[in-house]
């Protein structure tokens, strides 16, 4: 975010790239928002539904995580 003094009292430009979660998948909200004196002049921010990321792990990844957890428990205890 780029903004003027006093946390954007005069102008603010946001380059959005943040996570948006919906129905077990995460997406990115991307785009630019420009605000001048509190009035939004430009906004092309949107959620990119073309590249979803699952919030759950595959069985192989989950098994690997459990094995690493067991390994670290033997090293450091619980």
PDB file of N, CA and C in Angstrom:
ATOM      1  N   UNK A   1       0.845  -1.158   0.000  1.00  0.00           N
ATOM      2  CA  UNK A   1       0.000   0.000   0.000  1.00  0.00           C
ATOM      3  C   UNK A   1       0.897   1.229   0.000  1.00  0.00           C
ATOM      4  N   UNK A   2       0.583   2.161  -0.846  1.00  0.00           N
ATOM      5  CA  UNK A   2       1.255   3.452  -0.885  1.00  0.00           C
ATOM      6  C   UNK A   2       0.230   4.487  -0.454  1.00  0.00           C
ATOM      7  N   UNK A   3       0.619   5.383   0.459  1.00  0.00           N
ATOM      8  CA  UNK A   3      -0.344   6.371   0.909  1.00  0.00           C
ATOM      9  C   UNK A   3       0.356   7.660   1.335  1.00  0.00           C
ATOM     10  N   UNK A   4      -0.450   8.709   1.414  1.00  0.00           N
ATOM     11  CA  UNK A   4       0.061  10.002   1.834  1.00  0.00           C
ATOM     12  C   UNK A   4       0.202  10.026   3.351  1.00  0.00           C
ATOM     13  N   UNK A   5       0.543  11.180   3.902  1.00  0.00           N
ATOM     14  CA  UNK A   5       0.693  11.333   5.346  1.00  0.00           C
ATOM     15  C   UNK A   5      -0.621  11.026   6.046  1.00  0.00           C
ATOM     16  N   UNK A   6      -0.547  10.763   7.330  1.00  0.00           N
ATOM     17  CA  UNK A   6      -1.720  10.472   8.175  1.00  0.00           C
ATOM     18  C   UNK A   6      -2.492   9.252   7.668  1.00  0.00           C
ATOM     19  N   UNK A   7      -1.756   8.208   7.305  1.00  0.00           N
ATOM     20  CA  UNK A   7      -2.345   6.925   6.903  1.00  0.00           C
ATOM     21  C   UNK A   7      -3.314   7.046   5.733  1.00  0.00           C
ATOM     22  N   UNK A   8      -2.955   7.843   4.759  1.00  0.00           N
ATOM     23  CA  UNK A   8      -3.745   7.919   3.540  1.00  0.00           C
ATOM     24  C   UNK A   8      -4.880   8.907   3.571  1.00  0.00           C
ATOM     25  N   UNK A   9      -4.754   9.984   4.349  1.00  0.00           N
ATOM     26  CA  UNK A   9      -5.824  10.977   4.412  1.00  0.00           C
ATOM     27  C   UNK A   9      -6.040  11.641   3.054  1.00  0.00           C
ATOM     28  N   UNK A  10      -4.975  11.832   2.277  1.00  0.00           N
ATOM     29  CA  UNK A  10      -5.103  12.474   0.969  1.00  0.00           C
ATOM     30  C   UNK A  10      -5.284  11.424  -0.121  1.00  0.00           C
ATOM     31  N   UNK A  11      -4.375  10.470  -0.209  1.00  0.00           N
ATOM     32  CA  UNK A  11      -4.510   9.438  -1.228  1.00  0.00           C
ATOM     33  C   UNK A  11      -4.000   8.106  -0.686  1.00  0.00           C
ATOM     34  N   UNK A  12      -4.471   7.031  -1.332  1.00  0.00           N
ATOM     35  CA  UNK A  12      -4.036   5.680  -0.973  1.00  0.00           C
ATOM     36  C   UNK A  12      -4.127   4.807  -2.219  1.00  0.00           C
ATOM     37  N   UNK A  13      -3.073   4.050  -2.488  1.00  0.00           N
ATOM     38  CA  UNK A  13      -3.047   3.104  -3.604  1.00  0.00           C
ATOM     39  C   UNK A  13      -2.729   1.736  -3.022  1.00  0.00           C
ATOM     40  N   UNK A  14      -3.642   0.789  -3.187  1.00  0.00           N
ATOM     41  CA  UNK A  14      -3.448  -0.576  -2.692  1.00  0.00           C
ATOM     42  C   UNK A  14      -3.231  -1.520  -3.869  1.00  0.00           C
ATOM     43  N   UNK A  15      -2.160  -2.273  -3.810  1.00  0.00           N
ATOM     44  CA  UNK A  15      -1.932  -3.353  -4.763  1.00  0.00           C
ATOM     45  C   UNK A  15      -2.330  -4.632  -4.036  1.00  0.00           C
ATOM     46  N   UNK A  16      -3.521  -5.131  -4.300  1.00  0.00           N
ATOM     47  CA  UNK A  16      -4.055  -6.260  -3.544  1.00  0.00           C
ATOM     48  C   UNK A  16      -3.536  -7.585  -4.071  1.00  0.00           C
ATOM     49  N   UNK A  17      -3.169  -8.434  -3.130  1.00  0.00           N
ATOM     50  CA  UNK A  17      -2.783  -9.815  -3.395  1.00  0.00           C
ATOM     51  C   UNK A  17      -2.982 -10.542  -2.067  1.00  0.00           C
ATOM     52  N   UNK A  18      -4.232 -10.827  -1.750  1.00  0.00           N
ATOM     53  CA  UNK A  18      -4.526 -11.442  -0.466  1.00  0.00           C
ATOM     54  C   UNK A  18      -5.376 -12.687  -0.643  1.00  0.00           C
ATOM     55  N   UNK A  19      -5.347 -13.507   0.386  1.00  0.00           N
ATOM     56  CA  UNK A  19      -6.031 -14.802   0.329  1.00  0.00           C
ATOM     57  C   UNK A  19      -7.515 -14.628   0.624  1.00  0.00           C
ATOM     58  N   UNK A  20      -8.319 -15.308  -0.160  1.00  0.00           N
ATOM     59  CA  UNK A  20      -9.770 -15.334  -0.025  1.00  0.00           C
ATOM     60  C   UNK A  20     -10.174 -16.802   0.076  1.00  0.00           C
ATOM     61  N   UNK A  21     -10.869 -17.198   1.149  1.00  0.00           N
ATOM     62  CA  UNK A  21     -11.238 -18.599   1.382  1.00  0.00           C
ATOM     63  C   UNK A  21     -12.731 -18.785   1.127  1.00  0.00           C
ATOM     64  N   UNK A  22     -13.037 -19.847   0.374  1.00  0.00           N
ATOM     65  CA  UNK A  22     -14.432 -20.150   0.065  1.00  0.00           C
ATOM     66  C   UNK A  22     -14.583 -21.642  -0.209  1.00  0.00           C
ATOM     67  N   UNK A  23     -15.495 -22.307   0.478  1.00  0.00           N
ATOM     68  CA  UNK A  23     -15.847 -23.716   0.254  1.00  0.00           C
ATOM     69  C   UNK A  23     -14.654 -24.667   0.264  1.00  0.00           C
ATOM     70  N   UNK A  24     -13.739 -24.509   1.215  1.00  0.00           N
ATOM     71  CA  UNK A  24     -12.621 -25.428   1.347  1.00  0.00           C
ATOM     72  C   UNK A  24     -11.463 -25.172   0.400  1.00  0.00           C
ATOM     73  N   UNK A  25     -11.506 -24.081  -0.343  1.00  0.00           N
ATOM     74  CA  UNK A  25     -10.415 -23.708  -1.247  1.00  0.00           C
ATOM     75  C   UNK A  25      -9.991 -22.275  -0.954  1.00  0.00           C
ATOM     76  N   UNK A  26      -8.731 -21.994  -1.215  1.00  0.00           N
ATOM     77  CA  UNK A  26      -8.272 -20.618  -1.081  1.00  0.00           C
ATOM     78  C   UNK A  26      -7.978 -20.063  -2.467  1.00  0.00           C
ATOM     79  N   UNK A  27      -8.323 -18.813  -2.643  1.00  0.00           N
ATOM     80  CA  UNK A  27      -8.105 -18.099  -3.899  1.00  0.00           C
ATOM     81  C   UNK A  27      -7.366 -16.810  -3.550  1.00  0.00           C
ATOM     82  N   UNK A  28      -6.879 -16.104  -4.560  1.00  0.00           N
ATOM     83  CA  UNK A  28      -6.249 -14.818  -4.328  1.00  0.00           C
ATOM     84  C   UNK A  28      -7.151 -13.710  -4.839  1.00  0.00           C
ATOM     85  N   UNK A  29      -7.295 -12.673  -4.012  1.00  0.00           N
ATOM     86  CA  UNK A  29      -7.920 -11.444  -4.476  1.00  0.00           C
ATOM     87  C   UNK A  29      -6.783 -10.595  -5.028  1.00  0.00           C
ATOM     88  N   UNK A  30      -6.887 -10.201  -6.279  1.00  0.00           N
ATOM     89  CA  UNK A  30      -5.815  -9.447  -6.914  1.00  0.00           C
ATOM     90  C   UNK A  30      -6.380  -8.184  -7.554  1.00  0.00           C
ATOM     91  N   UNK A  31      -5.542  -7.170  -7.697  1.00  0.00           N
ATOM     92  CA  UNK A  31      -5.958  -5.946  -8.369  1.00  0.00           C
ATOM     93  C   UNK A  31      -5.432  -4.710  -7.662  1.00  0.00           C
ATOM     94  N   UNK A  32      -5.896  -3.557  -8.118  1.00  0.00           N
ATOM     95  CA  UNK A  32      -5.456  -2.264  -7.606  1.00  0.00           C
ATOM     96  C   UNK A  32      -6.667  -1.434  -7.210  1.00  0.00           C
ATOM     97  N   UNK A  33      -6.554  -0.733  -6.064  1.00  0.00           N
ATOM     98  CA  UNK A  33      -7.602   0.165  -5.602  1.00  0.00           C
ATOM     99  C   UNK A  33      -6.953   1.516  -5.319  1.00  0.00           C
ATOM    100  N   UNK A  34      -7.521   2.596  -5.893  1.00  0.00           N
ATOM    101  CA  UNK A  34      -7.009   3.948  -5.695  1.00  0.00           C
ATOM    102  C   UNK A  34      -8.095   4.777  -5.018  1.00  0.00           C
ATOM    103  N   UNK A  35      -7.723   5.427  -3.904  1.00  0.00           N
ATOM    104  CA  UNK A  35      -8.642   6.256  -3.144  1.00  0.00           C
ATOM    105  C   UNK A  35      -8.027   7.638  -2.959  1.00  0.00           C
ATOM    106  N   UNK A  36      -8.812   8.698  -3.207  1.00  0.00           N
ATOM    107  CA  UNK A  36      -8.364  10.077  -3.009  1.00  0.00           C
ATOM    108  C   UNK A  36      -9.389  10.769  -2.121  1.00  0.00           C
ATOM    109  N   UNK A  37      -8.928  11.327  -0.999  1.00  0.00           N
ATOM    110  CA  UNK A  37      -9.796  11.986  -0.016  1.00  0.00           C
ATOM    111  C   UNK A  37     -10.973  11.092   0.384  1.00  0.00           C
ATOM    112  N   UNK A  38     -10.712   9.796   0.544  1.00  0.00           N
ATOM    113  CA  UNK A  38     -11.727   8.855   0.994  1.00  0.00           C
ATOM    114  C   UNK A  38     -12.693   8.395  -0.081  1.00  0.00           C
ATOM    115  N   UNK A  39     -12.527   8.881  -1.315  1.00  0.00           N
ATOM    116  CA  UNK A  39     -13.409   8.499  -2.408  1.00  0.00           C
ATOM    117  C   UNK A  39     -12.666   7.512  -3.303  1.00  0.00           C
ATOM    118  N   UNK A  40     -13.265   6.348  -3.512  1.00  0.00           N
ATOM    119  CA  UNK A  40     -12.637   5.329  -4.351  1.00  0.00           C
ATOM    120  C   UNK A  40     -12.797   5.732  -5.816  1.00  0.00           C
ATOM    121  N   UNK A  41     -11.652   5.984  -6.475  1.00  0.00           N
ATOM    122  CA  UNK A  41     -11.670   6.408  -7.867  1.00  0.00           C
ATOM    123  C   UNK A  41     -11.463   5.263  -8.847  1.00  0.00           C
ATOM    124  N   UNK A  42     -10.755   4.241  -8.422  1.00  0.00           N
ATOM    125  CA  UNK A  42     -10.434   3.132  -9.319  1.00  0.00           C
ATOM    126  C   UNK A  42     -10.391   1.851  -8.513  1.00  0.00           C
ATOM    127  N   UNK A  43     -10.999   0.804  -9.047  1.00  0.00           N
ATOM    128  CA  UNK A  43     -10.988  -0.484  -8.364  1.00  0.00           C
ATOM    129  C   UNK A  43     -11.143  -1.585  -9.406  1.00  0.00           C
ATOM    130  N   UNK A  44     -10.058  -2.310  -9.658  1.00  0.00           N
ATOM    131  CA  UNK A  44     -10.161  -3.467 -10.549  1.00  0.00           C
ATOM    132  C   UNK A  44      -9.852  -4.759  -9.785  1.00  0.00           C
ATOM    133  N   UNK A  45      -9.988  -4.720  -8.450  1.00  0.00           N
ATOM    134  CA  UNK A  45      -9.727  -5.900  -7.621  1.00  0.00           C
ATOM    135  C   UNK A  45     -10.798  -6.956  -7.867  1.00  0.00           C
ATOM    136  N   UNK A  46     -10.362  -8.206  -7.961  1.00  0.00           N
ATOM    137  CA  UNK A  46     -11.276  -9.316  -8.158  1.00  0.00           C
ATOM    138  C   UNK A  46     -10.641 -10.590  -7.604  1.00  0.00           C
ATOM    139  N   UNK A  47     -11.468 -11.593  -7.389  1.00  0.00           N
ATOM    140  CA  UNK A  47     -10.999 -12.885  -6.901  1.00  0.00           C
ATOM    141  C   UNK A  47     -10.662 -13.753  -8.104  1.00  0.00           C
ATOM    142  N   UNK A  48      -9.453 -14.313  -8.107  1.00  0.00           N
ATOM    143  CA  UNK A  48      -8.978 -15.159  -9.207  1.00  0.00           C
ATOM    144  C   UNK A  48      -9.441 -16.601  -8.957  1.00  0.00           C
ATOM    145  N   UNK A  49     -10.576 -16.956  -9.547  1.00  0.00           N
ATOM    146  CA  UNK A  49     -11.132 -18.296  -9.368  1.00  0.00           C
ATOM    147  C   UNK A  49     -10.481 -19.329 -10.293  1.00  0.00           C
ATOM    148  N   UNK A  50      -9.570 -18.910 -11.169  1.00  0.00           N
ATOM    149  CA  UNK A  50      -8.946 -19.826 -12.123  1.00  0.00           C
ATOM    150  C   UNK A  50      -7.860 -20.696 -11.506  1.00  0.00           C
ATOM    151  N   UNK A  51      -7.333 -20.324 -10.339  1.00  0.00           N
ATOM    152  CA  UNK A  51      -6.216 -21.054  -9.728  1.00  0.00           C
ATOM    153  C   UNK A  51      -6.507 -21.371  -8.256  1.00  0.00           C
ATOM    154  N   UNK A  52      -7.467 -22.266  -7.969  1.00  0.00           N
ATOM    155  CA  UNK A  52      -7.790 -22.597  -6.578  1.00  0.00           C
ATOM    156  C   UNK A  52      -6.696 -23.442  -5.922  1.00  0.00           C
ATOM    157  N   UNK A  53      -6.548 -23.296  -4.618  1.00  0.00           N
ATOM    158  CA  UNK A  53      -5.632 -24.106  -3.821  1.00  0.00           C
ATOM    159  C   UNK A  53      -6.452 -24.808  -2.743  1.00  0.00           C
ATOM    160  N   UNK A  54      -6.359 -26.108  -2.659  1.00  0.00           N
ATOM    161  CA  UNK A  54      -7.092 -26.873  -1.666  1.00  0.00           C
ATOM    162  C   UNK A  54      -6.526 -26.597  -0.277  1.00  0.00           C
ATOM    163  N   UNK A  55      -7.387 -26.537   0.725  1.00  0.00           N
ATOM    164  CA  UNK A  55      -6.953 -26.320   2.099  1.00  0.00           C
ATOM    165  C   UNK A  55      -6.630 -27.619   2.819  1.00  0.00           C
ATOM    166  N   UNK A  56      -6.824 -28.757   2.141  1.00  0.00           N
ATOM    167  CA  UNK A  56      -6.512 -30.048   2.737  1.00  0.00           C
ATOM    168  C   UNK A  56      -5.285 -30.643   2.062  1.00  0.00           C
ATOM    169  N   UNK A  57      -4.596 -31.527   2.771  1.00  0.00           N
ATOM    170  CA  UNK A  57      -3.408 -32.181   2.227  1.00  0.00           C
ATOM    171  C   UNK A  57      -3.790 -33.509   1.581  1.00  0.00           C
ATOM    172  N   UNK A  58      -2.968 -33.954   0.657  1.00  0.00           N
ATOM    173  CA  UNK A  58      -3.157 -35.284   0.092  1.00  0.00           C
ATOM    174  C   UNK A  58      -2.754 -36.311   1.149  1.00  0.00           C
ATOM    175  N   UNK A  59      -3.092 -37.563   0.933  1.00  0.00           N
ATOM    176  CA  UNK A  59      -2.760 -38.612   1.892  1.00  0.00           C
ATOM    177  C   UNK A  59      -1.250 -38.759   2.055  1.00  0.00           C
ATOM    178  N   UNK A  60      -0.504 -38.627   0.958  1.00  0.00           N
ATOM    179  CA  UNK A  60       0.958 -38.755   1.025  1.00  0.00           C
ATOM    180  C   UNK A  60       1.569 -37.642   1.883  1.00  0.00           C
ATOM    181  N   UNK A  61       1.087 -36.432   1.681  1.00  0.00           N
ATOM    182  CA  UNK A  61       1.612 -35.305   2.451  1.00  0.00           C
ATOM    183  C   UNK A  61       1.247 -35.465   3.920  1.00  0.00           C
ATOM    184  N   UNK A  62       0.021 -35.864   4.214  1.00  0.00           N
ATOM    185  CA  UNK A  62      -0.411 -36.036   5.596  1.00  0.00           C
ATOM    186  C   UNK A  62       0.432 -37.106   6.293  1.00  0.00           C
ATOM    187  N   UNK A  63       0.722 -38.212   5.603  1.00  0.00           N
ATOM    188  CA  UNK A  63       1.549 -39.277   6.176  1.00  0.00           C
ATOM    189  C   UNK A  63       2.953 -38.754   6.455  1.00  0.00           C
ATOM    190  N   UNK A  64       3.508 -37.988   5.552  1.00  0.00           N
ATOM    191  CA  UNK A  64       4.840 -37.407   5.739  1.00  0.00           C
ATOM    192  C   UNK A  64       4.866 -36.454   6.934  1.00  0.00           C
ATOM    193  N   UNK A  65       3.839 -35.648   7.076  1.00  0.00           N
ATOM    194  CA  UNK A  65       3.760 -34.719   8.215  1.00  0.00           C
ATOM    195  C   UNK A  65       3.718 -35.492   9.526  1.00  0.00           C
ATOM    196  N   UNK A  66       2.936 -36.562   9.567  1.00  0.00           N
ATOM    197  CA  UNK A  66       2.849 -37.378  10.785  1.00  0.00           C
ATOM    198  C   UNK A  66       4.190 -38.021  11.116  1.00  0.00           C
ATOM    199  N   UNK A  67       4.919 -38.483  10.097  1.00  0.00           N
ATOM    200  CA  UNK A  67       6.245 -39.071  10.330  1.00  0.00           C
ATOM    201  C   UNK A  67       7.221 -38.028  10.878  1.00  0.00           C
ATOM    202  N   UNK A  68       7.193 -36.814  10.339  1.00  0.00           N
ATOM    203  CA  UNK A  68       8.064 -35.745  10.854  1.00  0.00           C
ATOM    204  C   UNK A  68       7.684 -35.384  12.289  1.00  0.00           C
ATOM    205  N   UNK A  69       6.380 -35.357  12.589  1.00  0.00           N
ATOM    206  CA  UNK A  69       5.948 -35.065  13.958  1.00  0.00           C
ATOM    207  C   UNK A  69       6.493 -36.107  14.931  1.00  0.00           C
ATOM    208  N   UNK A  70       6.422 -37.391  14.550  1.00  0.00           N
ATOM    209  CA  UNK A  70       6.952 -38.453  15.408  1.00  0.00           C
ATOM    210  C   UNK A  70       8.458 -38.298  15.600  1.00  0.00           C
ATOM    211  N   UNK A  71       9.165 -37.948  14.537  1.00  0.00           N
ATOM    212  CA  UNK A  71      10.608 -37.755  14.607  1.00  0.00           C
ATOM    213  C   UNK A  71      10.957 -36.625  15.582  1.00  0.00           C
ATOM    214  N   UNK A  72      10.252 -35.504  15.456  1.00  0.00           N
ATOM    215  CA  UNK A  72      10.548 -34.370  16.347  1.00  0.00           C
ATOM    216  C   UNK A  72      10.148 -34.646  17.798  1.00  0.00           C
ATOM    217  N   UNK A  73       9.124 -35.474  18.002  1.00  0.00           N
ATOM    218  CA  UNK A  73       8.750 -35.858  19.355  1.00  0.00           C
ATOM    219  C   UNK A  73       9.864 -36.662  20.007  1.00  0.00           C
ATOM    220  N   UNK A  74      10.536 -37.519  19.235  1.00  0.00           N
ATOM    221  CA  UNK A  74      11.645 -38.296  19.811  1.00  0.00           C
ATOM    222  C   UNK A  74      12.824 -37.389  20.135  1.00  0.00           C
ATOM    223  N   UNK A  75      13.023 -36.331  19.379  1.00  0.00           N
ATOM    224  CA  UNK A  75      14.128 -35.416  19.647  1.00  0.00           C
ATOM    225  C   UNK A  75      13.856 -34.472  20.816  1.00  0.00           C
ATOM    226  N   UNK A  76      12.671 -33.889  20.831  1.00  0.00           N
ATOM    227  CA  UNK A  76      12.366 -32.813  21.789  1.00  0.00           C
ATOM    228  C   UNK A  76      11.320 -33.171  22.823  1.00  0.00           C
ATOM    229  N   UNK A  77      10.696 -34.303  22.714  1.00  0.00           N
ATOM    230  CA  UNK A  77       9.615 -34.674  23.627  1.00  0.00           C
ATOM    231  C   UNK A  77       8.349 -33.926  23.251  1.00  0.00           C
ATOM    232  N   UNK A  78       7.335 -34.089  24.088  1.00  0.00           N
ATOM    233  CA  UNK A  78       6.068 -33.434  23.769  1.00  0.00           C
ATOM    234  C   UNK A  78       5.960 -32.117  24.416  1.00  0.00           C
TER     235      UNK A  78
END
